[in-house]
mmCIF file of C-alpha atoms in Angstrom:
data_model
loop_
_atom_site.group_PDB
_atom_site.id
_atom_site.type_symbol
_atom_site.label_atom_id
_atom_site.label_comp_id
_atom_site.label_asym_id
_atom_site.label_seq_id
_atom_site.Cartn_x
_atom_site.Cartn_y
_atom_site.Cartn_z
ATOM 1 C CA MET A 1 5.174 -8.070 17.489
ATOM 2 C CA LYS A 2 7.449 -10.712 18.997
ATOM 3 C CA SER A 3 10.976 -10.131 17.745
ATOM 4 C CA LEU A 4 12.707 -12.739 15.622
ATOM 5 C CA PHE A 5 15.782 -10.542 15.550
ATOM 6 C CA SER A 6 18.725 -9.813 17.770
ATOM 7 C CA SER A 7 17.488 -7.180 20.211
ATOM 8 C CA SER A 8 20.395 -4.823 19.519
ATOM 9 C CA TRP A 9 21.283 -3.510 16.071
ATOM 10 C CA ARG A 10 23.816 -1.098 14.627
ATOM 11 C CA LEU A 11 22.364 1.972 12.953
ATOM 12 C CA ILE A 12 24.550 3.553 10.264
ATOM 13 C CA LYS A 13 23.610 6.879 8.699
ATOM 14 C CA THR A 14 25.908 7.779 5.837
ATOM 15 C CA GLY A 15 23.947 10.691 4.367
ATOM 16 C CA SER A 16 23.615 11.301 0.637
ATOM 17 C CA LEU A 17 26.550 9.957 -1.367
ATOM 18 C CA PRO A 18 27.410 9.305 -5.043
ATOM 19 C CA GLY A 19 26.090 6.046 -6.502
ATOM 20 C CA PRO A 20 29.439 4.210 -6.749
ATOM 21 C CA GLU A 21 30.207 4.943 -3.097
ATOM 22 C CA ASN A 22 26.731 3.897 -1.963
ATOM 23 C CA MET A 23 26.952 0.530 -3.681
ATOM 24 C CA ALA A 24 30.529 -0.030 -2.523
ATOM 25 C CA ILE A 25 29.462 0.572 1.089
ATOM 26 C CA ASP A 26 26.530 -1.826 0.792
ATOM 27 C CA GLU A 27 28.827 -4.495 -0.638
ATOM 28 C CA SER A 28 31.406 -3.817 2.049
ATOM 29 C CA LEU A 29 28.851 -4.150 4.858
ATOM 30 C CA LEU A 30 27.892 -7.576 3.551
ATOM 31 C CA SER A 31 31.480 -8.653 2.891
ATOM 32 C CA CYS A 32 32.747 -7.578 6.330
ATOM 33 C CA PHE A 33 29.857 -9.095 8.267
ATOM 34 C CA ASP A 34 30.737 -12.063 10.485
ATOM 35 C CA PRO A 35 27.570 -14.112 11.147
ATOM 36 C CA GLU A 36 29.104 -15.424 14.379
ATOM 37 C CA SER A 37 30.063 -12.106 15.964
ATOM 38 C CA SER A 38 28.816 -9.074 14.030
ATOM 39 C CA GLN A 39 25.888 -7.028 15.240
ATOM 40 C CA PRO A 40 22.963 -6.915 12.768
ATOM 41 C CA LEU A 41 22.799 -3.554 11.068
ATOM 42 C CA LEU A 42 20.502 -1.104 9.348
ATOM 43 C CA ARG A 43 21.957 1.578 7.097
ATOM 44 C CA LEU A 44 19.992 4.673 6.040
ATOM 45 C CA TYR A 45 21.220 6.813 3.157
ATOM 46 C CA GLY A 46 20.467 8.908 0.091
ATOM 47 C CA TRP A 47 21.903 9.683 -3.344
ATOM 48 C CA SER A 48 23.729 12.772 -4.572
ATOM 49 C CA PRO A 49 24.076 13.269 -7.471
ATOM 50 C CA PRO A 50 21.199 11.234 -8.938
ATOM 51 C CA ALA A 51 22.222 7.848 -10.319
ATOM 52 C CA PHE A 52 20.898 4.700 -11.952
ATOM 53 C CA SER A 53 21.455 1.311 -10.365
ATOM 54 C CA HIS A 54 20.932 -1.960 -12.167
ATOM 55 C CA GLY A 55 20.583 -5.548 -11.024
ATOM 56 C CA ARG A 56 23.691 -7.685 -10.977
ATOM 57 C CA PHE A 57 22.378 -9.880 -13.797
ATOM 58 C CA GLN A 58 21.471 -7.007 -16.118
ATOM 59 C CA ASN A 59 23.363 -5.481 -19.037
ATOM 60 C CA PRO A 60 22.683 -1.759 -18.487
ATOM 61 C CA SER A 61 23.523 -0.859 -22.091
ATOM 62 C CA GLU A 62 20.379 -2.700 -23.192
ATOM 63 C CA ILE A 63 18.183 -0.481 -21.037
ATOM 64 C CA LEU A 64 20.020 2.821 -20.671
ATOM 65 C CA ASP A 65 21.648 5.235 -23.085
ATOM 66 C CA LEU A 66 25.009 5.023 -21.345
ATOM 67 C CA ASP A 67 26.557 7.704 -23.542
ATOM 68 C CA ARG A 68 23.861 10.179 -22.573
ATOM 69 C CA CYS A 69 24.241 9.212 -18.903
ATOM 70 C CA ARG A 70 27.982 9.796 -19.089
ATOM 71 C CA LYS A 71 27.647 13.180 -20.793
ATOM 72 C CA ALA A 72 25.072 14.306 -18.232
ATOM 73 C CA GLY A 73 27.181 13.106 -15.295
ATOM 74 C CA VAL A 74 24.613 10.524 -14.182
ATOM 75 C CA PRO A 75 26.443 7.505 -12.715
ATOM 76 C CA VAL A 76 25.285 3.995 -13.593
ATOM 77 C CA VAL A 77 26.144 1.520 -10.858
ATOM 78 C CA ARG A 78 25.700 -2.206 -10.325
ATOM 79 C CA ARG A 79 23.865 -3.499 -7.279
ATOM 80 C CA ILE A 80 24.846 -6.708 -5.497
ATOM 81 C CA THR A 81 21.199 -7.735 -5.738
ATOM 82 C CA GLY A 82 19.052 -8.668 -8.707
ATOM 83 C CA GLY A 83 16.043 -6.851 -10.104
ATOM 84 C CA GLY A 84 15.622 -4.065 -12.621
ATOM 85 C CA VAL A 85 17.013 -0.603 -13.253
ATOM 86 C CA ILE A 86 16.133 2.130 -10.721
ATOM 87 C CA TYR A 87 16.674 5.867 -10.969
ATOM 88 C CA HIS A 88 17.744 7.154 -7.555
ATOM 89 C CA SER A 89 17.275 10.829 -6.798
ATOM 90 C CA GLN A 90 14.923 12.215 -4.166
ATOM 91 C CA GLU A 91 14.421 9.147 -2.025
ATOM 92 C CA LEU A 92 15.210 7.449 1.251
ATOM 93 C CA THR A 93 17.197 4.248 0.923
ATOM 94 C CA TYR A 94 17.891 1.533 3.466
ATOM 95 C CA SER A 95 20.060 -1.549 3.578
ATOM 96 C CA LEU A 96 20.313 -4.236 6.218
ATOM 97 C CA VAL A 97 22.551 -7.185 6.974
ATOM 98 C CA SER A 98 21.536 -9.931 9.372
ATOM 99 C CA PRO A 99 22.334 -13.571 10.073
ATOM 100 C CA VAL A 100 19.600 -15.807 8.700
ATOM 101 C CA THR A 101 19.045 -17.148 12.225
ATOM 102 C CA PHE A 102 17.436 -13.826 13.130
ATOM 103 C CA ILE A 103 14.718 -14.120 10.487
ATOM 104 C CA THR A 104 13.395 -17.614 11.120
ATOM 105 C CA PRO A 105 10.734 -18.931 10.752
ATOM 106 C CA ALA A 106 10.763 -17.090 7.401
ATOM 107 C CA ARG A 107 12.162 -19.823 5.182
ATOM 108 C CA SER A 108 11.799 -19.039 1.496
ATOM 109 C CA VAL A 109 13.122 -15.903 -0.147
ATOM 110 C CA LYS A 110 9.522 -14.739 -0.614
ATOM 111 C CA ASP A 111 8.711 -15.345 3.057
ATOM 112 C CA THR A 112 11.782 -13.375 4.031
ATOM 113 C CA PHE A 113 10.773 -10.493 1.779
ATOM 114 C CA PHE A 114 7.384 -10.244 3.458
ATOM 115 C CA HIS A 115 8.989 -10.421 6.881
ATOM 116 C CA LEU A 116 11.757 -7.904 6.262
ATOM 117 C CA THR A 117 9.540 -5.370 4.485
ATOM 118 C CA SER A 118 6.913 -5.409 7.230
ATOM 119 C CA PHE A 119 8.571 -2.377 8.841
ATOM 120 C CA LEU A 120 7.761 -0.419 5.666
ATOM 121 C CA ILE A 121 4.081 -1.260 6.121
ATOM 122 C CA THR A 122 4.365 0.153 9.653
ATOM 123 C CA PHE A 123 6.158 3.242 8.318
ATOM 124 C CA TYR A 124 3.493 4.027 5.726
ATOM 125 C CA ARG A 125 0.700 3.494 8.243
ATOM 126 C CA LYS A 126 2.340 5.946 10.638
ATOM 127 C CA LEU A 127 2.123 8.479 7.802
ATOM 128 C CA GLY A 128 -1.633 7.959 7.667
ATOM 129 C CA LEU A 129 -1.456 5.936 4.447
ATOM 130 C CA ALA A 130 -3.057 2.594 3.622
ATOM 131 C CA PRO A 131 -0.339 0.289 2.238
ATOM 132 C CA SER A 132 -0.955 -3.233 1.053
ATOM 133 C CA TYR A 133 1.126 -6.001 -0.401
ATOM 134 C CA ALA A 134 0.429 -6.639 -4.066
ATOM 135 C CA ALA A 135 -0.607 -10.182 -3.185
ATOM 136 C CA ASP A 136 -3.410 -8.782 -1.000
ATOM 137 C CA TYR A 137 -4.617 -6.021 -3.313
ATOM 138 C CA HIS A 138 -7.798 -7.135 -5.031
ATOM 139 C CA GLY A 139 -7.984 -4.211 -7.463
ATOM 140 C CA ARG A 140 -4.685 -5.170 -9.090
ATOM 141 C CA SER A 141 -4.802 -4.985 -12.872
ATOM 142 C CA ARG A 142 -1.256 -6.180 -13.585
ATOM 143 C CA PRO A 143 -0.086 -9.806 -13.339
ATOM 144 C CA LEU A 144 2.471 -10.668 -10.668
ATOM 145 C CA GLY A 145 5.975 -11.972 -11.182
ATOM 146 C CA ILE A 146 6.707 -10.778 -14.725
ATOM 147 C CA ARG A 147 10.348 -9.731 -15.010
ATOM 148 C CA THR A 148 10.820 -6.231 -16.406
ATOM 149 C CA PRO A 149 13.961 -4.229 -17.294
ATOM 150 C CA LEU A 150 12.781 -1.387 -15.026
ATOM 151 C CA CYS A 151 12.221 -2.236 -11.371
ATOM 152 C CA PHE A 152 9.157 -0.040 -10.957
ATOM 153 C CA ASP A 153 7.522 -1.395 -14.113
ATOM 154 C CA GLY A 154 7.151 -4.885 -12.699
ATOM 155 C CA ILE A 155 5.253 -6.074 -9.670
ATOM 156 C CA GLU A 156 5.857 -8.971 -7.305
ATOM 157 C CA SER A 157 3.540 -10.348 -4.638
ATOM 158 C CA CYS A 158 5.627 -8.761 -1.864
ATOM 159 C CA ASP A 159 5.795 -5.305 -3.479
ATOM 160 C CA ILE A 160 4.032 -2.575 -1.525
ATOM 161 C CA LEU A 161 1.202 -0.610 -3.101
ATOM 162 C CA LEU A 162 -0.482 2.662 -2.165
ATOM 163 C CA ASP A 163 -3.864 3.124 -3.823
ATOM 164 C CA GLY A 164 -2.943 0.310 -6.190
ATOM 165 C CA LYS A 165 0.329 1.923 -7.308
ATOM 166 C CA LYS A 166 3.761 0.552 -6.549
ATOM 167 C CA ILE A 167 5.901 2.630 -4.219
ATOM 168 C CA GLY A 168 9.626 1.975 -4.161
ATOM 169 C CA GLY A 169 11.380 -1.310 -4.636
ATOM 170 C CA ASN A 170 13.256 -3.855 -2.525
ATOM 171 C CA ALA A 171 15.904 -6.398 -3.475
ATOM 172 C CA GLN A 172 17.608 -9.165 -1.555
ATOM 173 C CA ARG A 173 20.791 -11.222 -1.578
ATOM 174 C CA ARG A 174 20.968 -14.470 0.339
ATOM 175 C CA LEU A 175 24.210 -16.134 1.335
ATOM 176 C CA LYS A 176 24.483 -19.365 3.283
ATOM 177 C CA GLU A 177 24.390 -17.683 6.696
ATOM 178 C CA LEU A 178 23.454 -14.091 5.867
ATOM 179 C CA VAL A 179 20.663 -12.065 4.374
ATOM 180 C CA PHE A 180 21.210 -8.660 2.783
ATOM 181 C CA GLN A 181 18.383 -6.432 1.653
ATOM 182 C CA HIS A 182 18.090 -2.882 0.420
ATOM 183 C CA GLY A 183 15.226 -0.789 -0.826
ATOM 184 C CA SER A 184 14.104 2.674 -1.891
ATOM 185 C CA ILE A 185 11.294 4.967 -0.774
ATOM 186 C CA PRO A 186 10.736 7.709 -3.372
ATOM 187 C CA LEU A 187 9.951 11.122 -1.942
ATOM 188 C CA LYS A 188 9.021 12.588 -5.302
ATOM 189 C CA SER A 189 8.200 11.190 -8.742
ATOM 190 C CA MET A 190 11.289 11.404 -10.942
ATOM 191 C CA THR A 191 9.803 9.730 -14.014
ATOM 192 C CA ASP A 192 10.148 12.812 -16.225
ATOM 193 C CA GLU A 193 13.743 13.313 -15.127
ATOM 194 C CA SER A 194 14.793 9.714 -15.771
ATOM 195 C CA THR A 195 12.914 9.033 -19.016
ATOM 196 C CA PRO A 196 15.413 10.699 -21.404
ATOM 197 C CA TYR A 197 18.081 8.163 -20.407
ATOM 198 C CA LEU A 198 15.966 5.072 -21.114
ATOM 199 C CA ARG A 199 16.112 3.135 -24.376
ATOM 200 C CA GLU A 200 12.589 1.791 -23.917
ATOM 201 C CA ASP A 201 9.334 3.700 -23.843
ATOM 202 C CA SER A 202 8.226 4.214 -20.245
ATOM 203 C CA ALA A 203 5.180 6.383 -20.897
ATOM 204 C CA GLU A 204 2.974 4.247 -18.656
ATOM 205 C CA LEU A 205 5.418 4.132 -15.755
ATOM 206 C CA ALA A 206 4.077 7.287 -14.094
ATOM 207 C CA SER A 207 0.574 5.805 -13.935
ATOM 208 C CA LYS A 208 1.836 2.596 -12.303
ATOM 209 C CA THR A 209 3.924 4.125 -9.529
ATOM 210 C CA THR A 210 3.673 6.701 -6.789
ATOM 211 C CA SER A 211 5.830 8.585 -4.281
ATOM 212 C CA LEU A 212 5.315 10.036 -0.817
ATOM 213 C CA GLY A 213 4.953 13.523 -2.264
ATOM 214 C CA GLN A 214 2.173 12.351 -4.538
ATOM 215 C CA THR A 215 0.260 10.992 -1.545
ATOM 216 C CA GLY A 216 0.384 14.376 0.189
ATOM 217 C CA VAL A 217 3.221 13.655 2.624
ATOM 218 C CA THR A 218 5.124 16.892 3.293
ATOM 219 C CA LEU A 219 7.491 15.890 6.116
ATOM 220 C CA SER A 220 11.185 16.662 5.662
ATOM 221 C CA SER A 221 13.546 13.874 4.666
ATOM 222 C CA GLU A 222 15.113 14.096 8.142
ATOM 223 C CA SER A 223 11.744 13.556 9.832
ATOM 224 C CA LEU A 224 10.919 10.698 7.473
ATOM 225 C CA MET A 225 14.260 9.029 8.173
ATOM 226 C CA GLU A 226 13.617 9.247 11.909
ATOM 227 C CA LEU A 227 10.162 7.754 11.418
ATOM 228 C CA LEU A 228 11.638 4.950 9.305
ATOM 229 C CA GLU A 229 14.158 4.183 12.044
ATOM 230 C CA ASN A 230 11.443 4.147 14.706
ATOM 231 C CA SER A 231 9.180 1.975 12.564
ATOM 232 C CA PHE A 232 11.930 -0.618 12.172
ATOM 233 C CA ALA A 233 12.652 -0.637 15.916
ATOM 234 C CA GLU A 234 8.954 -0.928 16.779
ATOM 235 C CA GLN A 235 8.118 -3.594 14.216
ATOM 236 C CA PHE A 236 10.954 -5.895 15.245
ATOM 237 C CA ASN A 237 11.181 -4.910 18.919
ATOM 238 C CA ILE A 238 14.849 -3.983 18.742
ATOM 239 C CA SER A 239 17.034 -1.091 19.882
ATOM 240 C CA PHE A 240 19.679 0.766 17.909
ATOM 241 C CA THR A 241 23.202 1.903 18.644
ATOM 242 C CA GLU A 242 24.263 4.466 16.064
ATOM 243 C CA THR A 243 27.806 3.865 14.846
ATOM 244 C CA PRO A 244 29.989 5.074 11.987
ATOM 245 C CA LEU A 245 31.481 2.720 9.442
ATOM 246 C CA THR A 246 34.403 0.790 10.855
ATOM 247 C CA GLU A 247 37.910 1.252 9.480
ATOM 248 C CA ASN A 248 37.713 -2.174 7.869
ATOM 249 C CA GLU A 249 34.355 -1.366 6.239
ATOM 250 C CA ILE A 250 35.746 1.907 4.862
ATOM 251 C CA LYS A 251 38.864 0.231 3.461
ATOM 252 C CA THR A 252 36.845 -2.599 1.923
ATOM 253 C CA ALA A 253 34.428 -0.141 0.307
ATOM 254 C CA ALA A 254 37.403 1.764 -1.122
ATOM 255 C CA ARG A 255 38.727 -1.440 -2.703
ATOM 256 C CA TYR A 256 35.347 -2.131 -4.310
ATOM 257 C CA MET A 257 35.277 1.398 -5.710
ATOM 258 C CA GLN A 258 38.742 0.921 -7.225
ATOM 259 C CA LYS A 259 37.561 -2.223 -8.993
ATOM 260 C CA THR A 260 34.693 -0.355 -10.656
ATOM 261 C CA ALA A 261 36.549 2.889 -11.431
#
């Protein structure tokens, strides 16, 4: 595929971190990014302990039993993107920041979603799976574009399906000169674990979604992360330079964490 991206990207691997720190780092990476001079970046990470994240326009108390979450030590954190509530546990998560000039000719938000998630299609195919966008899946029984409190309960045209079931979720934030996107790839179904914290009945959620484990994938999370990295580089014809967070990014993330403490 001909690259529409800068040919050289930063790769940041922060490991598995608590929810508040993960979201503070994502916000910091966007805040510290200079569209004129910063190198586009891909961050790969995980969550420990498990946490809920909610879209920036949501009131989590309407969806989650916050008292039960607090007593169980399950953090509830706000994303800088929209969308519905997600329970993060055994999953791979990515985030990216790029100047919008690197994603043309994708123009609309929807076009950009299709473009930026294409590396996930490559990733799933390398695992021997048969992914499809919801817009292209003819056996779809659910309507597209209905907003739902839970991310995995709704389906958009650019969501990725395996055997007709939604896998993971992706959300985007567009600024004038920048695009930020992050998304999750569940390794194991955590529906039973997350259900007790929800205010709404989610009995049908397990039948609508899937995870890599449920498709028979048995690779370690380390091997899957390497494959995800390689899929991104191959799909967009770029190379990576692995770097830690900069001092400024660390300090900015710390300030965001203080605001939410």
